[in-house]
Coordinates of C-alpha atoms and ligand atoms in Angstrom, one line a residue:
M1 CA 77.3 215.6 -95.3
T2 CA 74.0 214.1 -96.1
L3 CA 70.6 216.9 -96.1
I4 CA 68.0 215.1 -93.6
Y5 CA 64.3 215.2 -94.1
Q6 CA 61.6 215.2 -91.1
S7 CA 58.4 214.7 -90.9
T8 CA 56.4 218.0 -90.6
R9 CA 54.4 215.9 -87.9
D10 CA 57.4 214.2 -85.7
K11 CA 60.7 215.7 -86.3
T12 CA 62.5 212.3 -85.0
N13 CA 60.8 210.3 -87.8
Q14 CA 64.1 211.3 -89.9
V15 CA 65.5 209.8 -93.6
T16 CA 67.2 210.3 -96.1
A17 CA 65.7 211.8 -99.3
S18 CA 65.7 208.6 -101.4
Q19 CA 64.1 207.0 -98.2
A20 CA 62.1 209.7 -98.3
I21 CA 61.1 209.4 -102.3
L22 CA 60.5 205.5 -101.1
Q23 CA 57.8 206.4 -98.5
G24 CA 56.0 209.0 -100.1
L25 CA 54.6 209.9 -97.1
A26 CA 55.8 210.0 -93.3
T27 CA 53.8 206.8 -91.4
D28 CA 53.1 209.3 -88.5
G29 CA 50.5 211.7 -91.8
G30 CA 52.7 213.8 -92.1
L31 CA 54.9 215.7 -94.7
Y32 CA 58.7 215.0 -95.3
V33 CA 61.1 218.9 -95.0
P34 CA 64.3 219.3 -95.4
T35 CA 66.1 219.7 -92.2
E36 CA 68.0 222.6 -93.4
V37 CA 68.3 224.7 -96.6
P38 CA 70.8 223.0 -98.9
N39 CA 73.7 225.3 -100.3
V40 CA 73.1 225.4 -104.5
A41 CA 75.5 227.5 -106.2
L42 CA 73.1 230.2 -108.2
D43 CA 75.5 231.7 -110.8
F44 CA 73.5 233.2 -113.0
E45 CA 77.0 234.0 -115.7
T46 CA 76.7 230.5 -115.9
L47 CA 73.4 229.0 -115.4
K48 CA 72.2 231.5 -118.3
N49 CA 73.6 229.4 -120.4
A50 CA 72.8 225.9 -119.4
S51 CA 70.3 223.5 -120.4
Y52 CA 67.1 222.6 -118.7
Q53 CA 68.6 219.4 -117.9
E54 CA 71.7 220.7 -116.4
V55 CA 70.0 223.4 -114.3
A56 CA 67.5 219.9 -112.7
T57 CA 71.4 218.1 -112.4
L58 CA 72.5 221.4 -109.9
V59 CA 68.5 221.6 -108.1
L60 CA 68.6 217.9 -107.8
S61 CA 72.0 217.2 -106.5
A62 CA 71.5 219.6 -103.7
F63 CA 68.5 218.5 -102.9
L64 CA 68.3 214.4 -103.2
D65 CA 72.4 214.3 -102.2
D66 CA 71.7 210.4 -101.2
F67 CA 71.9 209.9 -104.9
T68 CA 75.5 209.5 -106.8
A69 CA 76.0 212.2 -109.8
E70 CA 75.6 208.8 -111.7
E71 CA 71.7 208.0 -110.2
I72 CA 70.7 211.9 -110.6
A73 CA 72.5 211.8 -114.7
Y74 CA 70.8 209.0 -115.2
C75 CA 67.1 209.6 -113.8
V76 CA 67.6 213.5 -115.7
E77 CA 68.5 212.1 -118.9
N78 CA 65.7 209.4 -118.7
A79 CA 62.9 212.2 -117.9
Y80 CA 63.9 215.3 -120.3
D81 CA 64.2 213.6 -123.3
S82 CA 62.6 213.8 -126.5
K83 CA 58.8 213.0 -125.1
F84 CA 58.7 216.6 -124.6
D85 CA 57.6 217.9 -127.4
D86 CA 60.2 221.2 -127.6
A87 CA 63.8 221.0 -126.7
A88 CA 63.7 223.7 -124.0
I89 CA 61.5 221.9 -122.2
A90 CA 59.8 224.8 -120.2
P91 CA 60.4 227.3 -122.4
L92 CA 59.8 231.2 -121.8
V93 CA 57.4 232.8 -123.7
K94 CA 57.2 237.0 -123.9
L95 CA 53.8 238.5 -123.6
D96 CA 52.4 242.0 -123.5
G97 CA 54.0 242.5 -119.8
Q98 CA 54.3 239.3 -119.0
Y99 CA 55.9 235.8 -119.0
N100 CA 54.3 232.9 -119.6
L101 CA 56.9 229.9 -118.6
E102 CA 55.3 227.4 -120.6
L103 CA 55.1 223.8 -118.0
F104 CA 53.2 221.8 -120.7
H105 CA 55.4 220.0 -123.5
G106 CA 55.7 216.6 -121.6
N107 CA 53.3 213.9 -122.2
T108 CA 50.3 214.6 -121.1
I109 CA 50.7 218.0 -121.8
A110 CA 50.1 219.7 -118.0
F111 CA 52.9 220.4 -115.4
K112 CA 52.4 217.6 -113.9
D113 CA 55.0 216.3 -116.2
M114 CA 57.6 218.3 -115.2
A115 CA 58.0 216.0 -111.6
L116 CA 56.4 212.6 -112.9
S117 CA 58.7 211.6 -115.9
I118 CA 61.7 212.2 -113.7
L119 CA 59.4 210.4 -109.8
P120 CA 59.6 206.9 -112.4
Y121 CA 63.1 206.6 -112.2
L122 CA 63.9 208.4 -108.9
M123 CA 61.7 206.0 -107.4
T124 CA 63.2 202.7 -109.1
T125 CA 66.8 203.9 -108.4
A126 CA 66.2 204.9 -104.2
A127 CA 64.6 201.0 -104.7
K128 CA 67.4 199.4 -105.4
K129 CA 70.0 201.8 -103.5
H130 CA 68.2 200.1 -100.4
G131 CA 67.7 197.1 -101.6
V132 CA 63.8 196.5 -101.8
D133 CA 62.6 193.6 -103.6
R134 CA 58.6 194.5 -102.4
E135 CA 56.5 195.5 -105.6
I136 CA 56.0 199.0 -104.9
V137 CA 51.8 200.2 -105.4
I138 CA 51.6 204.0 -105.9
L139 CA 48.3 205.2 -104.6
T140 CA 47.1 208.2 -106.5
A141 CA 44.0 210.5 -106.1
T142 CA 43.6 212.8 -109.2
S143 CA 41.5 216.5 -109.4
G144 CA 42.3 215.0 -113.4
D145 CA 46.4 215.7 -114.2
T146 CA 48.2 214.2 -111.7
G147 CA 47.0 210.8 -112.6
K148 CA 47.3 210.3 -116.2
A149 CA 50.7 211.5 -115.8
A150 CA 51.4 209.6 -113.0
M151 CA 50.0 206.7 -115.3
A152 CA 52.6 207.7 -118.2
G153 CA 55.5 207.4 -115.8
F154 CA 55.0 204.2 -113.9
A155 CA 53.0 202.4 -117.0
D156 CA 55.3 199.1 -117.1
V157 CA 57.5 199.8 -115.3
P158 CA 59.0 197.0 -113.7
G159 CA 58.1 196.1 -109.7
T160 CA 55.6 198.5 -109.8
K161 CA 51.8 199.0 -109.9
I162 CA 49.7 202.1 -109.8
V163 CA 46.1 202.3 -108.8
V164 CA 44.5 205.7 -109.8
F165 CA 40.9 207.4 -108.4
Y166 CA 39.5 210.3 -109.9
P167 CA 36.1 212.3 -109.0
K168 CA 33.7 211.0 -112.4
D169 CA 32.2 214.6 -112.6
G170 CA 34.9 216.6 -111.6
V171 CA 37.5 216.0 -114.4
S172 CA 37.6 217.3 -118.3
K173 CA 36.3 215.2 -121.1
I174 CA 39.8 215.0 -122.7
Q175 CA 41.5 214.4 -119.0
E176 CA 39.1 211.9 -118.4
H177 CA 39.4 209.7 -122.0
Q178 CA 43.7 210.8 -120.9
M179 CA 42.8 208.4 -118.4
T180 CA 40.1 205.4 -119.1
T181 CA 42.4 204.9 -122.3
Q182 CA 45.9 204.5 -120.3
V183 CA 47.5 201.3 -121.9
G184 CA 50.0 199.1 -118.9
E185 CA 49.7 195.9 -117.3
N186 CA 50.7 197.1 -114.2
V187 CA 48.1 200.4 -114.4
K188 CA 44.3 200.4 -112.8
V189 CA 41.6 203.2 -112.9
I190 CA 38.9 203.6 -111.0
A191 CA 36.1 206.7 -111.0
I192 CA 34.5 207.6 -107.5
D193 CA 31.3 209.0 -107.1
G194 CA 32.5 212.4 -104.9
N195 CA 35.6 215.1 -105.2
F196 CA 39.0 215.2 -105.0
D197 CA 38.8 215.8 -101.7
N198 CA 36.9 212.7 -101.0
A199 CA 39.2 210.6 -103.0
Q200 CA 42.2 212.2 -101.5
T201 CA 41.2 211.7 -98.1
N202 CA 40.7 208.0 -98.5
V203 CA 44.3 207.7 -99.6
K204 CA 46.3 209.3 -97.1
A205 CA 43.6 207.0 -94.9
M206 CA 44.6 203.6 -96.9
F207 CA 48.7 205.1 -96.3
N208 CA 47.9 205.4 -92.5
N209 CA 46.6 202.9 -92.0
E210 CA 48.9 200.4 -90.0
A211 CA 46.7 196.8 -90.7
L212 CA 46.5 197.2 -94.2
R213 CA 50.5 198.6 -94.4
D214 CA 51.0 194.9 -92.3
K215 CA 49.0 193.3 -95.0
M216 CA 50.4 194.7 -97.9
L217 CA 53.9 193.1 -96.4
A218 CA 52.8 190.1 -95.9
N219 CA 52.2 190.2 -99.7
G220 CA 55.4 191.3 -100.4
K221 CA 54.6 194.6 -101.6
Q222 CA 54.7 198.9 -99.9
F223 CA 52.3 201.8 -101.0
S224 CA 54.1 205.0 -102.2
S225 CA 53.0 208.1 -103.7
A226 CA 53.2 210.0 -106.4
N227 CA 51.2 212.9 -105.3
S228 CA 52.7 215.7 -104.9
M229 CA 53.0 215.1 -101.4
N230 CA 56.4 213.2 -102.3
I231 CA 59.3 215.2 -102.0
G232 CA 60.5 213.5 -105.8
R233 CA 57.4 215.8 -106.8
L234 CA 58.3 218.6 -105.2
V235 CA 62.6 218.9 -105.7
P236 CA 61.9 218.4 -109.3
Q237 CA 59.6 221.5 -109.8
I238 CA 61.8 223.7 -108.4
A239 CA 64.2 223.5 -111.3
Y240 CA 62.2 225.3 -113.4
Y241 CA 62.0 228.7 -111.5
V242 CA 65.5 228.1 -111.8
Y243 CA 65.5 227.6 -115.4
A244 CA 63.1 230.9 -115.7
Y245 CA 65.3 232.8 -114.1
A246 CA 68.2 232.0 -115.9
Q247 CA 66.8 232.6 -119.3
L248 CA 65.7 236.2 -117.9
V249 CA 69.3 236.9 -117.2
K250 CA 70.0 235.4 -120.9
S251 CA 67.4 237.7 -123.2
G252 CA 69.2 240.5 -120.5
A253 CA 65.2 241.0 -119.5
I254 CA 66.4 241.6 -115.9
K255 CA 69.7 242.3 -114.4
N256 CA 71.5 239.5 -112.7
G257 CA 70.7 239.4 -108.9
A258 CA 67.1 241.3 -109.6
D259 CA 63.7 240.3 -108.3
I260 CA 61.4 238.7 -110.2
N261 CA 57.8 237.5 -109.3
F262 CA 56.4 234.3 -110.4
T263 CA 52.0 233.9 -110.4
V264 CA 50.8 230.6 -109.8
P265 CA 47.8 228.6 -110.4
T266 CA 47.4 226.8 -107.3
G267 CA 45.4 223.7 -106.0
N268 CA 47.6 221.3 -103.5
F269 CA 50.3 223.8 -103.1
G270 CA 52.7 222.3 -104.6
N271 CA 53.9 224.0 -107.6
I272 CA 54.4 227.5 -105.5
L273 CA 55.8 225.6 -102.6
A274 CA 58.6 224.5 -104.7
G275 CA 58.7 228.4 -105.7
Y276 CA 59.3 229.3 -102.1
Y277 CA 61.7 226.4 -101.7
A278 CA 63.5 228.0 -104.7
K279 CA 63.8 231.6 -103.0
Q280 CA 65.1 230.1 -99.5
I281 CA 68.3 228.3 -101.7
G282 CA 68.6 232.1 -103.2
L283 CA 66.6 232.3 -106.2
P284 CA 65.7 236.6 -106.1
I285 CA 62.1 236.3 -105.8
G286 CA 59.7 239.4 -104.7
K287 CA 56.6 238.0 -104.3
L288 CA 55.4 234.8 -104.6
I289 CA 51.4 235.4 -106.1
C290 CA 49.2 232.8 -104.9
A291 CA 46.5 232.6 -107.9
S292 CA 43.3 230.7 -107.0
N293 CA 39.6 229.7 -108.9
E294 CA 36.7 230.1 -106.9
N295 CA 37.6 227.0 -104.5
N296 CA 39.4 230.3 -102.7
V297 CA 40.0 228.8 -99.7
L298 CA 44.3 229.8 -100.2
T299 CA 43.1 233.7 -101.0
D300 CA 41.6 234.0 -97.5
F301 CA 43.7 231.8 -95.9
F302 CA 46.5 234.3 -96.9
R303 CA 44.0 237.3 -96.1
T304 CA 43.4 236.2 -92.8
G305 CA 45.1 233.8 -91.5
T306 CA 42.5 231.5 -91.2
Y307 CA 42.4 227.9 -93.2
D308 CA 38.7 227.4 -93.0
K309 CA 37.3 224.4 -95.4
N310 CA 33.6 224.9 -94.5
R311 CA 32.5 225.8 -97.9
D312 CA 31.1 225.2 -100.6
F313 CA 33.0 223.4 -103.6
F314 CA 32.0 224.7 -106.8
V315 CA 33.3 222.4 -110.1
T316 CA 34.9 224.9 -111.7
S317 CA 36.6 225.3 -115.8
S318 CA 40.3 224.9 -114.4
P319 CA 39.3 221.4 -112.4
S320 CA 43.2 220.7 -111.4
M321 CA 42.6 223.8 -108.8
D322 CA 39.3 222.3 -107.4
I323 CA 40.7 221.4 -104.2
L324 CA 39.7 222.7 -100.4
V325 CA 42.2 221.0 -98.9
S326 CA 45.7 221.9 -99.6
S327 CA 47.8 219.5 -98.5
N328 CA 51.2 220.6 -99.1
L329 CA 50.4 224.3 -97.4
E330 CA 51.6 221.7 -94.2
R331 CA 55.0 221.5 -94.9
L332 CA 55.2 225.8 -95.3
I333 CA 53.2 226.0 -92.2
F334 CA 56.0 224.0 -90.5
H335 CA 58.4 226.3 -91.6
L336 CA 56.4 228.9 -90.3
T337 CA 56.3 227.5 -86.9
G338 CA 60.0 227.9 -86.9
D339 CA 59.8 224.2 -87.9
S340 CA 57.4 222.7 -85.2
D341 CA 56.1 219.6 -85.3
V342 CA 53.9 219.9 -82.1
A343 CA 52.4 223.2 -83.3
T344 CA 51.8 221.9 -86.8
S345 CA 50.2 218.3 -85.3
E346 CA 47.9 220.5 -83.4
L347 CA 46.6 223.0 -86.7
M348 CA 46.0 219.5 -88.8
T349 CA 44.1 218.2 -85.9
S350 CA 42.1 221.3 -85.5
L351 CA 41.5 221.0 -89.6
N352 CA 40.8 217.1 -89.5
T353 CA 38.2 217.7 -86.6
T354 CA 37.0 220.9 -87.3
G355 CA 38.0 221.7 -90.5
T356 CA 39.5 224.5 -90.0
Y357 CA 42.9 226.3 -88.3
K358 CA 44.1 229.5 -87.1
I359 CA 48.0 230.5 -87.8
T360 CA 49.7 233.4 -84.5
D361 CA 49.8 236.9 -86.1
E362 CA 53.2 236.7 -86.1
M363 CA 52.7 233.5 -88.9
L364 CA 50.8 235.7 -90.7
A365 CA 53.4 238.2 -90.8
E366 CA 55.6 235.9 -92.2
L367 CA 53.4 235.2 -95.0
N368 CA 54.8 238.8 -96.5
G369 CA 56.5 236.9 -99.5
F370 CA 52.7 236.3 -100.6
Y371 CA 50.3 237.5 -102.3
A372 CA 46.6 235.8 -102.9
E373 CA 43.7 236.5 -104.9
F374 CA 41.2 235.0 -106.9
A375 CA 39.6 234.9 -110.5
D376 CA 36.2 233.5 -110.9
E377 CA 34.9 231.7 -114.1
A378 CA 33.7 235.4 -116.2
E379 CA 37.1 236.6 -115.3
I380 CA 39.2 233.3 -116.5
S381 CA 37.0 233.2 -120.0
A382 CA 37.6 236.6 -120.0
Q383 CA 41.2 236.3 -119.3
I384 CA 41.4 233.5 -122.0
A385 CA 39.5 236.6 -125.1
A386 CA 42.0 239.5 -123.4
T387 CA 45.3 237.5 -124.1
F388 CA 44.3 236.7 -127.3
E389 CA 43.0 239.6 -128.6
G390 CA 46.7 241.0 -126.8
D391 CA 49.4 238.7 -128.0
H392 CA 47.3 236.2 -130.4
Y393 CA 48.7 233.6 -127.7
V394 CA 45.7 231.0 -126.1
E395 CA 45.9 230.3 -122.3
D396 CA 44.2 227.7 -121.1
P397 CA 41.6 228.1 -118.1
H398 CA 44.3 227.4 -115.1
T399 CA 46.8 229.6 -116.7
A400 CA 44.0 232.2 -117.2
V401 CA 43.8 231.9 -113.6
A402 CA 47.1 233.5 -113.0
S403 CA 47.1 235.8 -115.7
A404 CA 43.8 237.4 -114.2
V405 CA 45.1 237.3 -110.5
Y406 CA 48.5 238.7 -112.1
K407 CA 46.1 241.7 -113.3
K408 CA 44.0 242.1 -110.4
Y409 CA 47.7 242.4 -108.4
L410 CA 49.2 244.7 -111.0
A411 CA 46.1 247.0 -110.1
E412 CA 46.5 246.5 -106.4
T413 CA 49.9 247.6 -106.3
Q414 CA 51.3 249.0 -109.3
D415 CA 55.3 246.7 -108.8
T416 CA 56.0 246.7 -112.1
T417 CA 58.4 243.7 -111.5
P418 CA 58.9 241.4 -114.1
T419 CA 56.5 239.0 -113.6
V420 CA 56.2 235.4 -114.8
I421 CA 52.8 233.5 -114.9
V422 CA 53.6 229.8 -114.4
S423 CA 51.7 228.6 -117.1
T424 CA 50.2 224.7 -116.2
A425 CA 48.0 223.4 -119.0
S426 CA 47.8 223.7 -122.9
P427 CA 44.9 224.7 -124.3
Y428 CA 43.9 221.9 -126.1
K429 CA 43.8 219.8 -122.5
F430 CA 40.6 221.7 -122.4
P431 CA 39.3 223.4 -126.0
K432 CA 35.8 223.9 -124.7
V433 CA 35.9 226.5 -121.8
V434 CA 38.9 228.2 -123.8
V435 CA 37.1 227.9 -127.5
E436 CA 33.9 229.1 -125.6
S437 CA 35.6 232.2 -124.6
L438 CA 37.0 232.8 -128.1
T439 CA 34.3 232.2 -129.9
I440 CA 30.3 231.5 -130.1
L441 CA 29.5 228.0 -130.1
T442 CA 26.6 225.9 -131.5
G443 CA 26.7 223.5 -128.0
Q444 CA 26.6 220.4 -130.7
E445 CA 30.3 220.4 -130.6
D446 CA 31.8 217.5 -129.2
D447 CA 36.0 217.0 -128.0
F448 CA 37.0 216.4 -131.7
D449 CA 34.9 219.3 -133.3
L450 CA 36.5 221.9 -130.8
V451 CA 40.4 220.9 -130.7
K452 CA 39.9 221.4 -134.5
K453 CA 38.3 224.7 -134.2
L454 CA 41.2 225.5 -131.5
E455 CA 43.8 224.3 -133.9
K456 CA 42.5 227.3 -136.9
I457 CA 42.4 229.6 -134.3
S458 CA 45.1 229.3 -132.4
G459 CA 47.7 228.5 -135.3
T460 CA 49.3 226.2 -132.8
P461 CA 49.3 222.2 -133.9
L462 CA 47.4 219.4 -132.5
P463 CA 49.8 217.8 -130.1
K464 CA 50.2 214.4 -130.5
A465 CA 49.0 213.7 -126.6
V466 CA 45.9 214.8 -127.8
S467 CA 45.8 213.1 -131.8
D468 CA 46.6 210.0 -130.1
L469 CA 43.5 210.2 -127.8
F470 CA 40.8 209.9 -130.9
G471 CA 39.8 206.0 -131.7
A472 CA 41.8 204.9 -128.5
P473 CA 39.7 202.3 -126.8
V474 CA 38.4 203.3 -123.1
L475 CA 40.1 200.6 -121.2
H476 CA 38.9 201.1 -117.7
D477 CA 35.1 202.0 -116.6
T478 CA 35.0 201.2 -112.8
V479 CA 32.7 203.4 -110.7
I480 CA 32.5 203.0 -107.2
P481 CA 31.3 204.7 -104.3
A482 CA 34.5 207.0 -102.2
T483 CA 33.9 204.6 -99.3
D484 CA 34.9 201.7 -101.2
M485 CA 38.2 202.4 -102.6
Q486 CA 39.9 200.3 -99.9
A487 CA 38.2 197.3 -100.9
A488 CA 38.7 198.5 -104.3
V489 CA 42.1 198.2 -104.0
E490 CA 42.4 195.4 -102.2
A491 CA 40.5 193.6 -104.8
Y492 CA 42.9 195.0 -107.3
L493 CA 46.1 193.9 -105.7
V494 CA 44.4 190.1 -104.4
L495 CA 45.3 190.6 -100.8
D496 CA 45.2 188.1 -98.8
Ligands
PLP501 C1 47.9 220.2 -110.7 C2 47.8 221.4 -111.8 C3 47.4 222.7 -111.1 C4 47.6 223.5 -109.5 O1 49.0 222.5 -109.2 P1 49.3 222.7 -107.6 O2 50.6 222.5 -107.8 O3 48.6 221.3 -107.0 O4 49.3 223.7 -106.5 C5 47.3 223.9 -111.0 N1 47.3 223.9 -113.1 C6 47.5 221.9 -113.4 C7 47.1 222.3 -115.3 C8 47.4 221.0 -112.6 O5 47.2 220.2 -113.4

């Protein structure tokens, strides 16, 4: 039997996994979710000796079950190969009192690579399956990491184009340089005067614009999404939760079957939602700890049941979490309503019109598998210094948010369950904040000086993803108002 995915806003809108991957978002504005929890054989006596690729194959085969075994094997082999600079793909490092799951060994040294290195293969395989010969245009809003990782995945993939929008002043210098130097005949990078939420809102509007969709079809093209709303992003992320657990069983750190916690630095709620699905398929997870920076809309939501995006927006040192509308939360809301498309639509309409919604007390009570807290800029900096002092290990600001929040969780609960910090970026991606947290700067250093300094301090070699950047020519320098995004897309695609 094939696993069916349904839209969170219209349950009659049903597709298979490959169709959902091809479409990205549901055309009714909802997100695709599985209609049931697939059966995954989580036998850790076997899995503890499995490679990352084997664990990924197990998870993908269950959730994307209209792909053949050969198709899954093709995708996995091409995604998780030597482009990762660590053979384990997602190594688990033991620090004092916590385990850090390093998800930053791919092309762009951030965790988006875990899913975006496989998404182009899943998408082109899905297109072939369905005899789609239209050009697939990937439209993406990025808070810094998705854009580069998506372009790295899709650059020069035949039959595809990719357009990336990023907030001009909302990403780190390294992140911006990674994007503006991207090569590829089929890539377009555009900065907007606005923040990530503006970019994301306008991208969603283009997906839901029927006239534009028809125009695309008339021109032999169709949109798809590489954003974390695509289940082709979500499902591959479930694999590393299972893999981390297997590694802990293997090392003897836990007994097979014992609970562990995960602390996840959260923005769009994609990563931690994959943890939620991992728990649904039976992975023994105690708490999923949702860690935010000063943009703490999720902390308030988990504590009060009210989601309220009407608040100041902060540009922080963990820009990939500078988000006020966490799109993937809609999937959790849908499940909390007992899979009600009507109730979910009402809440999302409320969010769109008033910027806020409130869930019922019963729904809030069901969120007891989550814990939520945030860390401010001073706490992040202090955590980077503390982890370095204690472990001689350098965390990036996003990972440090998670570590700082975990410390607060420990202090509040005294829960001694072994805990994995989901480590989402290499410190080399954010050298300024990291080096500033560890030494005194003159303020004159450029990014090149900073990564050299970081190399000296940390003793870990500069990743190739960063050394390649220096001297790379800037190929994209367009900046437009957020309101001109659709016009820019139409111009680039030469729609008529
Ligand atoms: C995207 C990103 C996050 C947030 O992940 P979500 O899935 O959006 O919650 C955290 N850290 C880094 C480094 C990221 O790139």
